[in-house]
Amino acid sequence: VSGGWELEVHGTEAKLVRKIAGEKITVTFNINNSIPPSAEDETQEEQKPDEQEPDLTSTPNFVVEVIKDDTKQTLVLDCHYPEDEVGHEGEEESDIFTIREVSFQPTGESDWKDTNYTLNTDSLDWALYDHLMDFLADRGVDNTFADELIELSTALEHQEYIKFLEDLKSFVKCQ
């Protein structure tokens, strides 16, 4: 991923970390259940022999955490890829990911508190929503980043899938 992000991978969970101008930005995602169901529910018989299987693309939900050096709070933005937006490269104006929820959480806490207020963006003023998207873009989380995150997630998912199949094969063979 371009932009000076450091990658940490722990099984199916990945974390990208970047430090800029007194802030630490962390993007976390999990590849489990990140491949949306196929839009075409064609059976194998209906499929023409020369048609290729559609590429499986991993579009995970991801969480962006922004920590400022001098505060005890972390701004948390829960983001996702809407199913109807993925793969529409021609539309430059629209964002390929959306912010679903926004909250503040105590910095340094590994478990977030359900008692902290969480704002669902469905009821948010569009101008404030645009400012939040600009806030993310200023920190390197924009459409380019989101495209690269899809590529990274897809590669990690394929890698884990192959490892799973190998493990399954050796498990089933075992007497």
Short mmCIF file of C-alpha atoms in Angstrom, two decimals:
data_model
loop_
_atom_site.label_atom_id
_atom_site.label_comp_id
_atom_site.label_asym_id
_atom_site.label_seq_id
_atom_site.Cartn_x
_atom_site.Cartn_y
_atom_site.Cartn_z
CA VAL A 1 0.00 0.00 0.00
CA SER A 2 1.49 3.32 -1.04
CA GLY A 3 1.85 6.23 1.36
CA GLY A 4 4.26 4.87 3.96
CA TRP A 5 1.96 2.40 5.69
CA GLU A 6 3.50 -0.39 7.79
CA LEU A 7 1.74 -3.76 7.50
CA GLU A 8 1.24 -6.25 10.35
CA VAL A 9 -0.59 -9.53 9.68
CA HIS A 10 -1.84 -11.90 12.38
CA GLY A 11 -3.71 -14.78 10.75
CA THR A 12 -6.79 -13.32 9.10
CA GLU A 13 -6.44 -9.90 10.71
CA ALA A 14 -4.28 -7.20 9.15
CA LYS A 15 -3.27 -3.80 10.44
CA LEU A 16 -1.82 -0.86 8.53
CA VAL A 17 -0.14 1.85 10.60
CA ARG A 18 1.07 5.28 9.55
CA LYS A 19 2.38 8.22 11.61
CA ILE A 20 2.08 11.75 10.29
CA ALA A 21 2.21 15.19 11.93
CA GLY A 22 1.60 14.16 15.53
CA GLU A 23 -1.04 11.56 14.64
CA LYS A 24 -1.06 7.79 14.45
CA ILE A 25 -3.50 6.37 11.90
CA THR A 26 -4.33 2.67 12.14
CA VAL A 27 -6.47 0.75 9.66
CA THR A 28 -7.55 -2.72 10.78
CA PHE A 29 -9.44 -5.33 8.76
CA ASN A 30 -10.21 -9.04 8.83
CA ILE A 31 -10.38 -11.12 5.65
CA ASN A 32 -12.90 -13.62 7.06
CA ASN A 33 -16.24 -13.29 5.24
CA SER A 34 -14.82 -10.50 3.06
CA ILE A 35 -15.76 -11.96 -0.32
CA PRO A 36 -19.31 -10.86 -1.18
CA PRO A 37 -21.72 -13.48 -2.55
CA SER A 38 -21.65 -13.76 -6.32
CA ALA A 39 -24.14 -11.51 -8.10
CA GLU A 40 -24.85 -14.18 -10.70
CA ASP A 41 -26.48 -17.23 -9.19
CA GLU A 42 -25.92 -19.27 -12.34
CA THR A 43 -25.55 -22.98 -12.02
CA GLN A 44 -22.63 -24.65 -13.75
CA GLU A 45 -24.89 -25.97 -16.54
CA GLU A 46 -26.12 -22.49 -17.45
CA GLN A 47 -22.59 -21.11 -17.69
CA LYS A 48 -21.10 -21.08 -21.17
CA PRO A 49 -17.93 -23.16 -21.40
CA ASP A 50 -15.79 -20.27 -22.63
CA GLU A 51 -16.85 -17.95 -19.78
CA GLN A 52 -14.30 -17.52 -17.05
CA GLU A 53 -15.21 -17.58 -13.39
CA PRO A 54 -15.47 -14.03 -12.07
CA ASP A 55 -12.46 -12.96 -10.03
CA LEU A 56 -13.11 -13.28 -6.32
CA THR A 57 -12.39 -9.94 -4.72
CA SER A 58 -12.07 -9.39 -0.98
CA THR A 59 -13.83 -6.22 0.20
CA PRO A 60 -13.53 -6.26 3.99
CA ASN A 61 -15.08 -3.87 6.42
CA PHE A 62 -12.27 -1.81 7.93
CA VAL A 63 -11.81 0.39 10.98
CA VAL A 64 -9.77 3.58 10.90
CA GLU A 65 -8.43 4.83 14.22
CA VAL A 66 -6.91 8.31 14.49
CA ILE A 67 -4.91 9.05 17.64
CA LYS A 68 -3.51 12.52 18.25
CA ASP A 69 -0.38 12.63 20.41
CA ASP A 70 -1.82 15.01 23.00
CA THR A 71 -5.27 13.47 23.61
CA LYS A 72 -6.65 10.56 25.59
CA GLN A 73 -9.29 9.76 22.97
CA THR A 74 -9.17 7.89 19.68
CA LEU A 75 -11.49 8.82 16.81
CA VAL A 76 -12.83 5.55 15.40
CA LEU A 77 -14.45 5.38 11.94
CA ASP A 78 -16.08 2.09 10.93
CA CYS A 79 -15.95 1.85 7.12
CA HIS A 80 -17.20 -0.59 4.52
CA TYR A 81 -17.47 -1.14 0.78
CA PRO A 82 -21.11 -0.88 -0.37
CA GLU A 83 -21.86 -3.87 -2.62
CA ASP A 84 -23.19 -1.70 -5.46
CA GLU A 85 -20.06 0.53 -5.59
CA VAL A 86 -17.32 -2.09 -6.02
CA GLY A 87 -16.06 -2.39 -9.58
CA HIS A 88 -17.39 0.93 -10.91
CA GLU A 89 -14.05 2.46 -11.86
CA GLY A 90 -15.53 4.87 -14.41
CA GLU A 91 -17.29 7.01 -11.83
CA GLU A 92 -14.57 9.30 -10.50
CA GLU A 93 -16.88 11.38 -8.31
CA SER A 94 -18.25 8.68 -6.00
CA ASP A 95 -16.34 7.18 -3.11
CA ILE A 96 -15.78 3.44 -3.28
CA PHE A 97 -16.08 3.09 0.49
CA THR A 98 -18.37 4.68 3.05
CA ILE A 99 -18.20 5.52 6.73
CA ARG A 100 -20.86 3.57 8.61
CA GLU A 101 -20.23 4.68 12.20
CA VAL A 102 -18.09 7.17 14.10
CA SER A 103 -17.19 7.15 17.80
CA PHE A 104 -14.58 8.20 20.33
CA GLN A 105 -12.86 5.50 22.36
CA PRO A 106 -10.29 5.79 25.15
CA THR A 107 -6.76 5.65 23.75
CA GLY A 108 -4.89 2.50 24.74
CA GLU A 109 -7.98 0.42 25.51
CA SER A 110 -7.97 -2.86 23.60
CA ASP A 111 -11.71 -3.39 24.07
CA TRP A 112 -14.02 -0.61 23.03
CA LYS A 113 -16.79 0.38 25.33
CA ASP A 114 -20.38 -0.06 24.16
CA THR A 115 -21.29 2.71 26.59
CA ASN A 116 -19.50 5.31 24.43
CA TYR A 117 -21.79 7.13 22.02
CA THR A 118 -21.59 5.84 18.44
CA LEU A 119 -22.94 7.97 15.61
CA ASN A 120 -24.55 6.11 12.72
CA THR A 121 -23.83 8.11 9.56
CA ASP A 122 -27.26 7.35 8.03
CA SER A 123 -28.65 10.22 10.10
CA LEU A 124 -25.68 12.53 9.61
CA ASP A 125 -25.78 15.87 7.81
CA TRP A 126 -24.21 15.37 4.35
CA ALA A 127 -21.82 18.33 4.78
CA LEU A 128 -20.42 16.88 8.02
CA TYR A 129 -20.14 13.47 6.35
CA ASP A 130 -18.15 15.07 3.50
CA HIS A 131 -15.87 16.71 6.07
CA LEU A 132 -15.24 13.31 7.69
CA MET A 133 -14.39 11.82 4.27
CA ASP A 134 -12.02 14.77 3.64
CA PHE A 135 -10.52 14.22 7.12
CA LEU A 136 -9.76 10.61 6.13
CA ALA A 137 -8.41 11.62 2.70
CA ASP A 138 -6.05 14.14 4.35
CA ARG A 139 -4.65 11.19 6.33
CA GLY A 140 -4.18 8.97 3.28
CA VAL A 141 -7.45 7.02 3.47
CA ASP A 142 -9.03 7.82 0.10
CA ASN A 143 -10.22 5.97 -3.01
CA THR A 144 -6.65 5.09 -4.03
CA PHE A 145 -6.00 3.65 -0.57
CA ALA A 146 -9.34 1.78 -0.69
CA ASP A 147 -8.43 0.23 -4.07
CA GLU A 148 -5.03 -0.84 -2.74
CA LEU A 149 -6.71 -2.24 0.39
CA ILE A 150 -8.92 -4.41 -1.84
CA GLU A 151 -5.82 -5.70 -3.68
CA LEU A 152 -3.99 -6.39 -0.41
CA SER A 153 -6.99 -8.05 1.21
CA THR A 154 -7.64 -10.18 -1.87
CA ALA A 155 -4.00 -11.35 -1.92
CA LEU A 156 -4.10 -12.17 1.81
CA GLU A 157 -7.45 -13.97 1.43
CA HIS A 158 -6.15 -16.09 -1.48
CA GLN A 159 -3.00 -16.92 0.51
CA GLU A 160 -5.07 -18.03 3.53
CA TYR A 161 -7.46 -19.98 1.26
CA ILE A 162 -4.59 -21.94 -0.30
CA LYS A 163 -3.11 -22.62 3.15
CA PHE A 164 -6.56 -23.78 4.35
CA LEU A 165 -6.91 -26.18 1.40
CA GLU A 166 -3.44 -27.60 2.05
CA ASP A 167 -4.26 -28.04 5.76
CA LEU A 168 -7.58 -29.66 4.87
CA LYS A 169 -5.89 -32.04 2.43
CA SER A 170 -3.31 -33.19 4.97
CA PHE A 171 -5.96 -33.44 7.73
CA VAL A 172 -8.25 -35.63 5.60
CA LYS A 173 -5.30 -37.82 4.47
CA CYS A 174 -4.21 -38.39 8.07
CA GLN A 175 -5.13 -41.85 9.36
#
